mmCIF file of C-alpha atoms and ligand atoms in Angstrom:
data_model
loop_
_atom_site.group_PDB
_atom_site.id
_atom_site.type_symbol
_atom_site.label_atom_id
_atom_site.label_comp_id
_atom_site.label_asym_id
_atom_site.label_seq_id
_atom_site.Cartn_x
_atom_site.Cartn_y
_atom_site.Cartn_z
ATOM 1 C CA MET A 1 -33.267 -26.124 12.366
ATOM 2 C CA ILE A 2 -31.025 -23.533 14.014
ATOM 3 C CA ASN A 3 -31.497 -20.067 12.563
ATOM 4 C CA PHE A 4 -28.532 -17.839 11.942
ATOM 5 C CA ASN A 5 -30.374 -14.790 13.248
ATOM 6 C CA LYS A 6 -33.694 -13.891 14.827
ATOM 7 C CA PRO A 7 -34.549 -10.207 15.242
ATOM 8 C CA PRO A 8 -34.652 -9.197 18.907
ATOM 9 C CA PHE A 9 -38.117 -8.789 20.376
ATOM 10 C CA ILE A 10 -38.646 -7.634 23.938
ATOM 11 C CA GLY A 11 -42.443 -7.585 24.258
ATOM 12 C CA LYS A 12 -43.152 -3.882 24.663
ATOM 13 C CA GLU A 13 -42.813 -3.152 20.950
ATOM 14 C CA GLN A 14 -46.501 -3.690 20.153
ATOM 15 C CA LYS A 15 -47.597 -1.520 23.062
ATOM 16 C CA TYR A 16 -45.472 1.377 21.856
ATOM 17 C CA ILE A 17 -46.525 0.934 18.240
ATOM 18 C CA ARG A 18 -50.186 0.874 19.316
ATOM 19 C CA GLU A 19 -49.558 4.039 21.333
ATOM 20 C CA VAL A 20 -48.218 5.739 18.199
ATOM 21 C CA ILE A 21 -51.253 4.715 16.137
ATOM 22 C CA GLU A 22 -54.088 5.099 18.635
ATOM 23 C CA ASP A 23 -53.036 7.693 21.187
ATOM 24 C CA ARG A 24 -50.513 9.949 19.516
ATOM 25 C CA GLN A 25 -51.964 9.667 15.997
ATOM 26 C CA LYS A 26 -48.693 10.775 14.488
ATOM 27 C CA ILE A 27 -46.936 8.106 12.494
ATOM 28 C CA CYS A 28 -44.561 10.180 10.362
ATOM 29 C CA GLY A 29 -41.022 11.001 11.447
ATOM 30 C CA ASP A 30 -39.607 13.037 14.318
ATOM 31 C CA GLY A 31 -42.409 12.354 16.783
ATOM 32 C CA HIS A 32 -42.337 11.216 20.408
ATOM 33 C CA PHE A 33 -40.403 7.949 20.005
ATOM 34 C CA THR A 34 -37.865 9.266 17.512
ATOM 35 C CA MET A 35 -37.013 12.028 19.988
ATOM 36 C CA LYS A 36 -36.813 9.499 22.818
ATOM 37 C CA CYS A 37 -34.425 7.308 20.831
ATOM 38 C CA ASN A 38 -32.254 10.295 19.855
ATOM 39 C CA SER A 39 -31.923 11.493 23.423
ATOM 40 C CA TRP A 40 -31.354 7.966 24.740
ATOM 41 C CA PHE A 41 -28.185 7.788 22.640
ATOM 42 C CA GLU A 42 -27.161 11.359 23.388
ATOM 43 C CA LYS A 43 -27.467 10.803 27.120
ATOM 44 C CA ASN A 44 -26.065 7.297 27.412
ATOM 45 C CA PHE A 45 -23.206 7.768 24.985
ATOM 46 C CA SER A 46 -22.427 11.445 25.796
ATOM 47 C CA ILE A 47 -22.782 12.713 22.277
ATOM 48 C CA PRO A 48 -23.910 16.222 21.256
ATOM 49 C CA LYS A 49 -26.427 15.158 18.624
ATOM 50 C CA VAL A 50 -27.965 11.919 17.371
ATOM 51 C CA LEU A 51 -30.502 11.690 14.550
ATOM 52 C CA LEU A 52 -32.406 8.517 13.742
ATOM 53 C CA THR A 53 -32.287 7.712 10.032
ATOM 54 C CA THR A 54 -33.942 5.265 7.662
ATOM 55 C CA SER A 55 -30.797 3.109 7.610
ATOM 56 C CA CYS A 56 -27.096 3.100 8.355
ATOM 57 C CA THR A 57 -26.588 3.318 4.603
ATOM 58 C CA HIS A 58 -28.485 6.612 4.638
ATOM 59 C CA ALA A 59 -26.622 7.865 7.699
ATOM 60 C CA LEU A 60 -23.394 7.238 5.777
ATOM 61 C CA GLU A 61 -24.797 9.122 2.774
ATOM 62 C CA MET A 62 -25.587 12.050 5.049
ATOM 63 C CA ALA A 63 -22.066 11.864 6.461
ATOM 64 C CA ALA A 64 -20.572 11.989 2.965
ATOM 65 C CA ILE A 65 -22.569 15.142 2.194
ATOM 66 C CA LEU A 66 -21.618 16.700 5.552
ATOM 67 C CA ALA A 67 -17.952 15.929 4.932
ATOM 68 C CA ASN A 68 -18.270 17.881 1.667
ATOM 69 C CA ILE A 69 -16.969 15.021 -0.435
ATOM 70 C CA GLN A 70 -16.502 16.204 -4.028
ATOM 71 C CA PRO A 71 -15.813 14.357 -7.300
ATOM 72 C CA GLY A 72 -12.168 13.308 -7.405
ATOM 73 C CA ASP A 73 -11.706 13.246 -3.640
ATOM 74 C CA GLU A 74 -10.215 10.155 -2.061
ATOM 75 C CA VAL A 75 -11.641 8.304 0.908
ATOM 76 C CA ILE A 76 -9.719 5.666 2.855
ATOM 77 C CA ALA A 77 -11.628 2.567 4.005
ATOM 78 C CA PRO A 78 -11.129 -1.163 4.495
ATOM 79 C CA SER A 79 -12.040 -3.524 1.669
ATOM 80 C CA PHE A 80 -13.331 -6.077 4.160
ATOM 81 C CA THR A 81 -16.692 -4.418 4.852
ATOM 82 C CA PHE A 82 -20.271 -4.060 3.706
ATOM 83 C CA VAL A 83 -20.834 -2.110 0.461
ATOM 84 C CA SER A 84 -22.624 0.796 2.160
ATOM 85 C CA THR A 85 -19.425 1.870 3.931
ATOM 86 C CA VAL A 86 -18.017 3.061 0.621
ATOM 87 C CA ASN A 87 -21.058 3.415 -1.652
ATOM 88 C CA ALA A 88 -22.076 6.557 0.224
ATOM 89 C CA PHE A 89 -18.843 8.265 -0.830
ATOM 90 C CA VAL A 90 -18.865 6.906 -4.375
ATOM 91 C CA LEU A 91 -22.303 8.501 -4.777
ATOM 92 C CA ARG A 92 -20.605 11.869 -4.196
ATOM 93 C CA GLY A 93 -17.931 11.115 -6.795
ATOM 94 C CA ALA A 94 -15.146 9.974 -4.510
ATOM 95 C CA LYS A 95 -12.560 7.331 -5.263
ATOM 96 C CA ILE A 96 -12.113 4.712 -2.551
ATOM 97 C CA ILE A 97 -8.603 3.851 -1.433
ATOM 98 C CA PHE A 98 -8.783 0.436 0.193
ATOM 99 C CA VAL A 99 -6.295 -0.356 2.928
ATOM 100 C CA ASP A 100 -5.480 -3.798 4.324
ATOM 101 C CA ILE A 101 -6.872 -5.102 7.616
ATOM 102 C CA ARG A 102 -5.249 -6.459 10.769
ATOM 103 C CA PRO A 103 -5.680 -10.226 10.976
ATOM 104 C CA ASP A 104 -6.476 -10.165 14.705
ATOM 105 C CA THR A 105 -9.528 -7.861 14.740
ATOM 106 C CA MET A 106 -10.270 -7.791 10.986
ATOM 107 C CA ASN A 107 -10.304 -3.992 11.286
ATOM 108 C CA ILE A 108 -8.436 -1.503 9.091
ATOM 109 C CA ASP A 109 -4.716 -1.580 9.942
ATOM 110 C CA GLU A 110 -4.103 1.835 11.495
ATOM 111 C CA ASN A 111 -0.415 1.615 10.623
ATOM 112 C CA LEU A 112 -1.100 1.398 6.893
ATOM 113 C CA ILE A 113 -3.349 4.453 6.635
ATOM 114 C CA GLU A 114 -0.762 7.228 6.575
ATOM 115 C CA GLN A 115 1.081 5.973 3.501
ATOM 116 C CA ALA A 116 -2.208 5.818 1.549
ATOM 117 C CA ILE A 117 -2.880 9.526 2.062
ATOM 118 C CA THR A 118 -2.462 11.906 -0.901
ATOM 119 C CA CYS A 119 -3.353 15.572 -1.385
ATOM 120 C CA LYS A 120 -6.774 14.367 -2.589
ATOM 121 C CA THR A 121 -7.610 12.461 0.607
ATOM 122 C CA LYS A 122 -10.606 13.912 2.447
ATOM 123 C CA ALA A 123 -11.799 11.285 4.902
ATOM 124 C CA ILE A 124 -11.023 8.069 6.739
ATOM 125 C CA VAL A 125 -13.858 5.617 7.315
ATOM 126 C CA PRO A 126 -12.933 3.046 9.963
ATOM 127 C CA VAL A 127 -15.372 0.133 10.336
ATOM 128 C CA HIS A 128 -15.663 -1.479 13.768
ATOM 129 C CA TYR A 129 -15.987 -5.064 12.655
ATOM 130 C CA ALA A 130 -18.066 -7.316 14.917
ATOM 131 C CA GLY A 131 -18.451 -4.415 17.343
ATOM 132 C CA VAL A 132 -14.743 -4.451 18.187
ATOM 133 C CA SER A 133 -13.146 -1.027 17.908
ATOM 134 C CA CYS A 134 -10.479 0.054 15.462
ATOM 135 C CA GLU A 135 -7.386 1.657 16.995
ATOM 136 C CA MET A 136 -9.054 5.060 17.105
ATOM 137 C CA ASN A 137 -6.346 7.041 18.919
ATOM 138 C CA ARG A 138 -3.914 6.430 16.075
ATOM 139 C CA ILE A 139 -6.592 7.112 13.446
ATOM 140 C CA LEU A 140 -7.576 10.433 15.076
ATOM 141 C CA GLU A 141 -3.926 11.425 15.288
ATOM 142 C CA ILE A 142 -3.419 10.834 11.548
ATOM 143 C CA ALA A 143 -6.662 12.656 10.724
ATOM 144 C CA LYS A 144 -5.556 15.661 12.737
ATOM 145 C CA LYS A 145 -2.145 15.755 11.102
ATOM 146 C CA TYR A 146 -3.620 15.753 7.566
ATOM 147 C CA ASN A 147 -6.851 17.586 8.374
ATOM 148 C CA LEU A 148 -9.151 14.683 7.430
ATOM 149 C CA VAL A 149 -12.696 13.937 8.495
ATOM 150 C CA VAL A 150 -13.201 10.707 10.448
ATOM 151 C CA ILE A 151 -16.498 8.914 9.879
ATOM 152 C CA GLU A 152 -16.937 5.775 11.957
ATOM 153 C CA ASP A 153 -19.040 3.031 10.443
ATOM 154 C CA ALA A 154 -20.250 1.711 13.796
ATOM 155 C CA ALA A 155 -23.175 -0.192 12.246
ATOM 156 C CA GLN A 156 -22.231 -3.226 14.337
ATOM 157 C CA GLY A 157 -20.938 -1.318 17.346
ATOM 158 C CA VAL A 158 -23.953 -0.136 19.362
ATOM 159 C CA MET A 159 -23.077 -0.489 23.094
ATOM 160 C CA SER A 160 -19.407 -1.230 22.356
ATOM 161 C CA LYS A 161 -16.656 0.942 23.784
ATOM 162 C CA TYR A 162 -13.077 1.990 23.085
ATOM 163 C CA ASN A 163 -11.170 3.237 26.146
ATOM 164 C CA GLY A 164 -14.560 3.735 27.771
ATOM 165 C CA LYS A 165 -16.015 5.788 24.915
ATOM 166 C CA ALA A 166 -18.989 4.622 22.839
ATOM 167 C CA LEU A 167 -18.168 3.557 19.288
ATOM 168 C CA GLY A 168 -19.589 6.016 16.785
ATOM 169 C CA ALA A 169 -19.015 8.873 19.243
ATOM 170 C CA ILE A 170 -15.259 9.137 18.706
ATOM 171 C CA GLY A 171 -14.778 10.549 15.171
ATOM 172 C CA ASP A 172 -16.405 13.680 13.710
ATOM 173 C CA LEU A 173 -19.359 11.570 12.638
ATOM 174 C CA GLY A 174 -20.526 8.048 13.359
ATOM 175 C CA THR A 175 -23.260 5.773 12.062
ATOM 176 C CA TYR A 176 -25.345 2.962 13.555
ATOM 177 C CA SER A 177 -27.549 0.339 11.938
ATOM 178 C CA PHE A 178 -30.834 -0.982 13.300
ATOM 179 C CA HIS A 179 -31.374 -3.481 10.534
ATOM 180 C CA GLU A 180 -32.925 -6.692 11.815
ATOM 181 C CA THR A 181 -29.561 -8.440 11.721
ATOM 182 C CA LYS A 182 -28.047 -5.995 14.210
ATOM 183 C CA ASN A 183 -28.122 -6.071 18.041
ATOM 184 C CA TYR A 184 -30.965 -3.529 18.320
ATOM 185 C CA THR A 185 -33.464 -3.156 15.556
ATOM 186 C CA MET A 186 -36.394 -1.319 14.028
ATOM 187 C CA GLY A 187 -36.615 -3.508 10.927
ATOM 188 C CA GLU A 188 -34.743 -1.069 8.746
ATOM 189 C CA GLY A 189 -33.162 1.970 10.337
ATOM 190 C CA GLY A 190 -30.036 3.682 11.534
ATOM 191 C CA ALA A 191 -28.644 6.764 13.200
ATOM 192 C CA LEU A 192 -26.171 9.517 12.511
ATOM 193 C CA LEU A 193 -24.018 10.515 15.491
ATOM 194 C CA ILE A 194 -22.599 14.009 15.349
ATOM 195 C CA GLN A 195 -19.578 14.805 17.494
ATOM 196 C CA ASN A 196 -18.543 17.911 15.584
ATOM 197 C CA LYS A 197 -21.095 20.520 16.697
ATOM 198 C CA ASN A 198 -20.514 22.650 13.589
ATOM 199 C CA LEU A 199 -22.227 19.945 11.548
ATOM 200 C CA ILE A 200 -25.477 19.674 13.525
ATOM 201 C CA GLU A 201 -27.550 22.324 11.792
ATOM 202 C CA ARG A 202 -26.641 21.185 8.298
ATOM 203 C CA ALA A 203 -27.318 17.542 9.247
ATOM 204 C CA GLU A 204 -30.880 18.427 10.247
ATOM 205 C CA ILE A 205 -31.368 20.193 6.937
ATOM 206 C CA ILE A 206 -30.001 17.369 4.792
ATOM 207 C CA ARG A 207 -32.209 14.874 6.636
ATOM 208 C CA GLU A 208 -35.319 17.031 6.026
ATOM 209 C CA LYS A 209 -35.114 17.177 2.223
ATOM 210 C CA GLY A 210 -32.753 20.143 2.264
ATOM 211 C CA THR A 211 -35.198 22.338 4.172
ATOM 212 C CA ASN A 212 -34.895 24.085 7.531
ATOM 213 C CA ARG A 213 -38.107 22.426 8.733
ATOM 214 C CA SER A 214 -36.551 21.213 12.021
ATOM 215 C CA LYS A 215 -35.856 24.828 12.982
ATOM 216 C CA PHE A 216 -39.427 25.727 11.982
ATOM 217 C CA PHE A 217 -40.863 22.982 14.225
ATOM 218 C CA ARG A 218 -38.822 24.304 17.132
ATOM 219 C CA GLY A 219 -40.311 27.749 16.492
ATOM 220 C CA GLN A 220 -36.935 29.271 15.645
ATOM 221 C CA ILE A 221 -38.137 30.574 12.267
ATOM 222 C CA ASP A 222 -41.658 31.455 11.050
ATOM 223 C CA LYS A 223 -41.572 29.561 7.734
ATOM 224 C CA TYR A 224 -39.390 26.857 6.275
ATOM 225 C CA SER A 225 -37.856 26.688 2.824
ATOM 226 C CA TRP A 226 -35.340 24.931 0.624
ATOM 227 C CA VAL A 227 -31.835 25.873 1.770
ATOM 228 C CA ASP A 228 -29.476 23.027 0.773
ATOM 229 C CA ILE A 229 -29.282 19.642 -0.943
ATOM 230 C CA GLY A 230 -30.912 16.836 0.971
ATOM 231 C CA SER A 231 -33.224 13.861 0.945
ATOM 232 C CA SER A 232 -35.759 12.110 3.144
ATOM 233 C CA TYR A 233 -33.687 10.356 5.774
ATOM 234 C CA LEU A 234 -36.090 10.294 8.714
ATOM 235 C CA PRO A 235 -37.817 7.075 9.695
ATOM 236 C CA SER A 236 -41.472 6.577 10.592
ATOM 237 C CA GLU A 237 -42.543 6.729 14.228
ATOM 238 C CA LEU A 238 -43.749 3.114 13.954
ATOM 239 C CA ASN A 239 -40.174 1.972 13.492
ATOM 240 C CA ALA A 240 -38.825 4.278 16.187
ATOM 241 C CA ALA A 241 -41.374 2.882 18.659
ATOM 242 C CA TYR A 242 -40.104 -0.643 17.989
ATOM 243 C CA LEU A 243 -36.524 0.466 18.563
ATOM 244 C CA TYR A 244 -37.256 2.355 21.762
ATOM 245 C CA ALA A 245 -38.643 -0.754 23.423
ATOM 246 C CA GLN A 246 -35.255 -2.372 22.828
ATOM 247 C CA LEU A 247 -33.189 0.582 23.949
ATOM 248 C CA GLU A 248 -34.967 0.497 27.300
ATOM 249 C CA GLU A 249 -33.648 -3.056 27.656
ATOM 250 C CA ALA A 250 -30.284 -2.457 26.008
ATOM 251 C CA GLU A 251 -28.269 -3.700 28.996
ATOM 252 C CA MET A 252 -30.272 -6.910 29.196
ATOM 253 C CA ILE A 253 -29.874 -7.613 25.480
ATOM 254 C CA ASN A 254 -26.165 -6.844 25.663
ATOM 255 C CA THR A 255 -25.637 -9.097 28.693
ATOM 256 C CA ASN A 256 -27.515 -11.944 27.053
ATOM 257 C CA ARG A 257 -25.484 -11.688 23.844
ATOM 258 C CA LEU A 258 -22.197 -11.528 25.756
ATOM 259 C CA LYS A 259 -23.183 -14.651 27.697
ATOM 260 C CA THR A 260 -23.729 -16.479 24.410
ATOM 261 C CA TRP A 261 -20.456 -15.171 22.999
ATOM 262 C CA ASN A 262 -18.483 -16.242 26.084
ATOM 263 C CA LEU A 263 -20.050 -19.676 26.013
ATOM 264 C CA TYR A 264 -19.069 -20.162 22.363
ATOM 265 C CA TYR A 265 -15.563 -19.010 23.206
ATOM 266 C CA ARG A 266 -15.231 -21.379 26.152
ATOM 267 C CA GLU A 267 -16.605 -24.360 24.258
ATOM 268 C CA LEU A 268 -14.433 -23.859 21.200
ATOM 269 C CA LYS A 269 -11.206 -22.928 23.001
ATOM 270 C CA GLU A 270 -9.983 -26.534 22.935
ATOM 271 C CA LEU A 271 -10.034 -26.499 19.121
ATOM 272 C CA GLU A 272 -7.967 -23.322 19.115
ATOM 273 C CA ASP A 273 -5.536 -24.821 21.639
ATOM 274 C CA LYS A 274 -5.055 -27.780 19.294
ATOM 275 C CA GLY A 275 -4.285 -25.334 16.473
ATOM 276 C CA LEU A 276 -7.347 -26.355 14.453
ATOM 277 C CA ILE A 277 -9.230 -23.055 14.391
ATOM 278 C CA GLU A 278 -8.738 -19.449 15.492
ATOM 279 C CA LEU A 279 -11.076 -17.518 17.784
ATOM 280 C CA PRO A 280 -11.807 -13.762 17.780
ATOM 281 C CA VAL A 281 -9.364 -11.385 19.482
ATOM 282 C CA ILE A 282 -10.643 -8.546 21.687
ATOM 283 C CA PRO A 283 -7.926 -5.957 22.460
ATOM 284 C CA SER A 284 -7.793 -4.988 26.137
ATOM 285 C CA ASN A 285 -8.955 -1.397 25.528
ATOM 286 C CA CYS A 286 -12.074 -2.612 23.691
ATOM 287 C CA GLN A 287 -15.360 -3.534 25.304
ATOM 288 C CA HIS A 288 -17.379 -5.375 22.667
ATOM 289 C CA ASN A 289 -21.103 -6.036 22.267
ATOM 290 C CA ALA A 290 -21.077 -9.642 21.046
ATOM 291 C CA HIS A 291 -22.447 -8.568 17.695
ATOM 292 C CA MET A 292 -20.964 -11.604 16.086
ATOM 293 C CA PHE A 293 -19.181 -14.830 16.906
ATOM 294 C CA TYR A 294 -16.855 -16.096 14.233
ATOM 295 C CA ILE A 295 -14.166 -18.707 13.934
ATOM 296 C CA LYS A 296 -11.400 -18.930 11.371
ATOM 297 C CA CYS A 297 -10.821 -22.236 9.664
ATOM 298 C CA SER A 298 -7.336 -23.018 8.375
ATOM 299 C CA THR A 299 -8.267 -22.781 4.693
ATOM 300 C CA PHE A 300 -11.065 -21.692 2.362
ATOM 301 C CA GLU A 301 -11.734 -25.335 1.409
ATOM 302 C CA GLU A 302 -12.027 -26.367 5.033
ATOM 303 C CA ARG A 303 -14.479 -23.553 5.714
ATOM 304 C CA GLN A 304 -16.657 -24.549 2.761
ATOM 305 C CA ALA A 305 -16.646 -28.155 3.952
ATOM 306 C CA LEU A 306 -17.632 -27.063 7.464
ATOM 307 C CA ILE A 307 -20.513 -24.921 6.152
ATOM 308 C CA LYS A 308 -21.775 -27.937 4.212
ATOM 309 C CA TYR A 309 -21.373 -30.210 7.217
ATOM 310 C CA LEU A 310 -23.314 -27.822 9.477
ATOM 311 C CA LYS A 311 -26.015 -27.397 6.856
ATOM 312 C CA ARG A 312 -26.630 -31.139 6.868
ATOM 313 C CA LYS A 313 -27.165 -30.795 10.615
ATOM 314 C CA GLN A 314 -29.705 -28.001 9.987
ATOM 315 C CA ILE A 315 -27.341 -25.330 11.290
ATOM 316 C CA THR A 316 -26.977 -22.128 9.299
ATOM 317 C CA ALA A 317 -23.501 -20.648 9.485
ATOM 318 C CA SER A 318 -22.489 -17.944 7.074
ATOM 319 C CA PHE A 319 -19.557 -15.930 5.830
ATOM 320 C CA HIS A 320 -18.898 -12.469 4.431
ATOM 321 C CA TYR A 321 -17.567 -10.198 2.900
ATOM 322 C CA ILE A 322 -16.318 -10.672 -0.638
ATOM 323 C CA PRO A 323 -13.526 -8.041 -0.459
ATOM 324 C CA LEU A 324 -14.848 -4.890 -2.096
ATOM 325 C CA HIS A 325 -11.692 -4.224 -4.113
ATOM 326 C CA SER A 326 -12.144 -7.504 -5.958
ATOM 327 C CA SER A 327 -15.800 -6.834 -6.823
ATOM 328 C CA GLU A 328 -17.037 -5.378 -10.105
ATOM 329 C CA ALA A 329 -17.939 -1.979 -8.643
ATOM 330 C CA GLY A 330 -14.948 -1.949 -6.332
ATOM 331 C CA LYS A 331 -12.575 -2.162 -9.296
ATOM 332 C CA LYS A 332 -14.402 0.667 -10.998
ATOM 333 C CA TYR A 333 -14.650 3.041 -8.046
ATOM 334 C CA GLY A 334 -11.688 2.125 -5.922
ATOM 335 C CA GLU A 335 -8.152 0.899 -5.704
ATOM 336 C CA PHE A 336 -6.284 -1.189 -3.168
ATOM 337 C CA TYR A 337 -3.277 0.632 -1.793
ATOM 338 C CA GLY A 338 -0.293 -1.546 -0.927
ATOM 339 C CA GLU A 339 -0.268 -5.283 -0.507
ATOM 340 C CA ASP A 340 -3.414 -7.313 0.126
ATOM 341 C CA LYS A 341 -1.756 -9.426 2.762
ATOM 342 C CA TYR A 342 -4.784 -10.261 4.906
ATOM 343 C CA THR A 343 -8.034 -8.923 3.414
ATOM 344 C CA THR A 344 -8.611 -11.736 0.915
ATOM 345 C CA THR A 345 -7.012 -14.642 2.752
ATOM 346 C CA GLU A 346 -8.623 -13.906 6.121
ATOM 347 C CA SER A 347 -12.066 -13.266 4.587
ATOM 348 C CA GLU A 348 -11.905 -16.704 2.988
ATOM 349 C CA ARG A 349 -11.386 -18.435 6.326
ATOM 350 C CA ILE A 350 -14.027 -16.707 8.389
ATOM 351 C CA LEU A 351 -17.199 -18.487 9.485
ATOM 352 C CA ARG A 352 -19.949 -16.828 11.513
ATOM 353 C CA LEU A 353 -21.995 -18.880 13.942
ATOM 354 C CA PRO A 354 -25.671 -18.404 14.875
ATOM 355 C CA LEU A 355 -25.955 -15.668 17.500
ATOM 356 C CA TYR A 356 -29.023 -13.708 18.466
ATOM 357 C CA TYR A 357 -30.791 -12.433 21.563
ATOM 358 C CA LYS A 358 -31.984 -15.432 23.609
ATOM 359 C CA ILE A 359 -30.526 -18.201 21.470
ATOM 360 C CA SER A 360 -30.931 -21.317 23.603
ATOM 361 C CA GLU A 361 -28.030 -23.115 25.238
ATOM 362 C CA GLU A 362 -29.202 -26.378 23.652
ATOM 363 C CA ASP A 363 -28.945 -24.850 20.198
ATOM 364 C CA MET A 364 -25.508 -23.507 20.973
ATOM 365 C CA SER A 365 -24.327 -26.878 22.260
ATOM 366 C CA GLU A 366 -25.520 -28.422 19.056
ATOM 367 C CA VAL A 367 -23.474 -25.909 17.098
ATOM 368 C CA THR A 368 -20.298 -26.355 19.145
ATOM 369 C CA ASN A 369 -20.634 -30.152 19.312
ATOM 370 C CA SER A 370 -21.100 -30.326 15.557
ATOM 371 C CA ILE A 371 -17.982 -28.227 14.994
ATOM 372 C CA LYS A 372 -16.000 -30.400 17.401
ATOM 373 C CA HIS A 373 -17.259 -33.475 15.611
ATOM 374 C CA PHE A 374 -16.199 -32.040 12.259
ATOM 375 C CA TYR A 375 -12.664 -31.543 13.575
ATOM 376 C CA LYS A 376 -12.432 -34.924 15.318
ATOM 377 C CA GLY A 377 -9.339 -36.778 14.200
ATOM 378 C CA LYS A 378 -7.968 -33.779 12.267
HETATM 379 C C1 PLP B 401 -25.261 -3.513 8.410
HETATM 380 C C2 PLP B 401 -24.146 -2.666 7.992
HETATM 381 C C3 PLP B 401 -24.337 -1.516 7.218
HETATM 382 C C4 PLP B 401 -25.660 -1.148 6.603
HETATM 383 O O1 PLP B 401 -26.685 -0.978 7.509
HETATM 384 P P1 PLP B 401 -28.167 -0.704 6.982
HETATM 385 O O2 PLP B 401 -28.851 -0.160 8.201
HETATM 386 O O3 PLP B 401 -28.723 -2.003 6.537
HETATM 387 O O4 PLP B 401 -28.102 0.292 5.891
HETATM 388 C C5 PLP B 401 -23.245 -0.724 6.947
HETATM 389 N N1 PLP B 401 -22.015 -1.035 7.380
HETATM 390 C C6 PLP B 401 -21.773 -2.137 8.094
HETATM 391 C C7 PLP B 401 -20.391 -2.438 8.567
HETATM 392 C C8 PLP B 401 -22.834 -3.004 8.424
HETATM 393 O O5 PLP B 401 -22.585 -4.111 9.130
#
């Protein structure tokens, strides 16, 4: 049986978790390890402020509040993404304007954004699919021209770069996920990355139930009170301790994943050369993090047949996403602008292969050999 994913585990996680329980005796949020994780990102990715959160979903919800999204506002996002990308804005009363993707990277097509803008547009939410960056220079240029907030959903993009800059650290706000299916994990968790310094103080308040408790803990005020809307978006120290063990080894995890990714690419190139499948495209200004390895079959039917074939060989391969604009909630809360040229058709052809930290070469060979066997004689 070849698993689709196994959560990364380095070996120091238990030691750090034990330290939290036995030595530090502080297991709630914003303790030693949370601070260490925050500053690890701030330092390594040159970003003014990073706050660990309970999930990427919650980081996006915080971003929607910080961007002052009001009922009736419009937010531009791709339809080919996870629900949380847009749910956060719908919760604030926004309408989602879905824009088509580029078939090469599966990211929002930067050249289709401008025509979707109206006087109600407030924000653009690019999603860096598979840890490969959107064309951010163009997106920032449009945002500047129309005075829009840019919130990067970089859930899959930890350690990836665009023109040398860390994903999530390019727009006004960015979000990461540390769900167990992501490259670095704490079970459930995420982070909010704040580039726009004017938003830092309010972000701390929203994350602490709408109180100025963070300021109180730093001794900047002598009592804390309710000052804004907010919720409880800070994770437990137990989770932060697990994550920190992985951040210390971030390079090693990244290198291992890239090795796997490159091996898949090399092994499957012959099928692409024969015109049987398509392989992922990494633009030259993007440094990716091997979050995902996917292939594109020629049709939906062929993909379904391949999934079935691999399943018989005990290999789990999976697909996503059902385009949001065609879903029940997507129809209610959003609208596709322009022609759906690629979102639906490309999403129906995509197939993700097993990829996780330290997947064995034997398992990978079994995957690639099975795919080659499936295509034999086609
Ligand atoms: C995983 C993911 C999320 C949600 O992350 P959680 O931490 O599980 O809330 C959001 N957006 C994208 C693109 C994701 O891949």
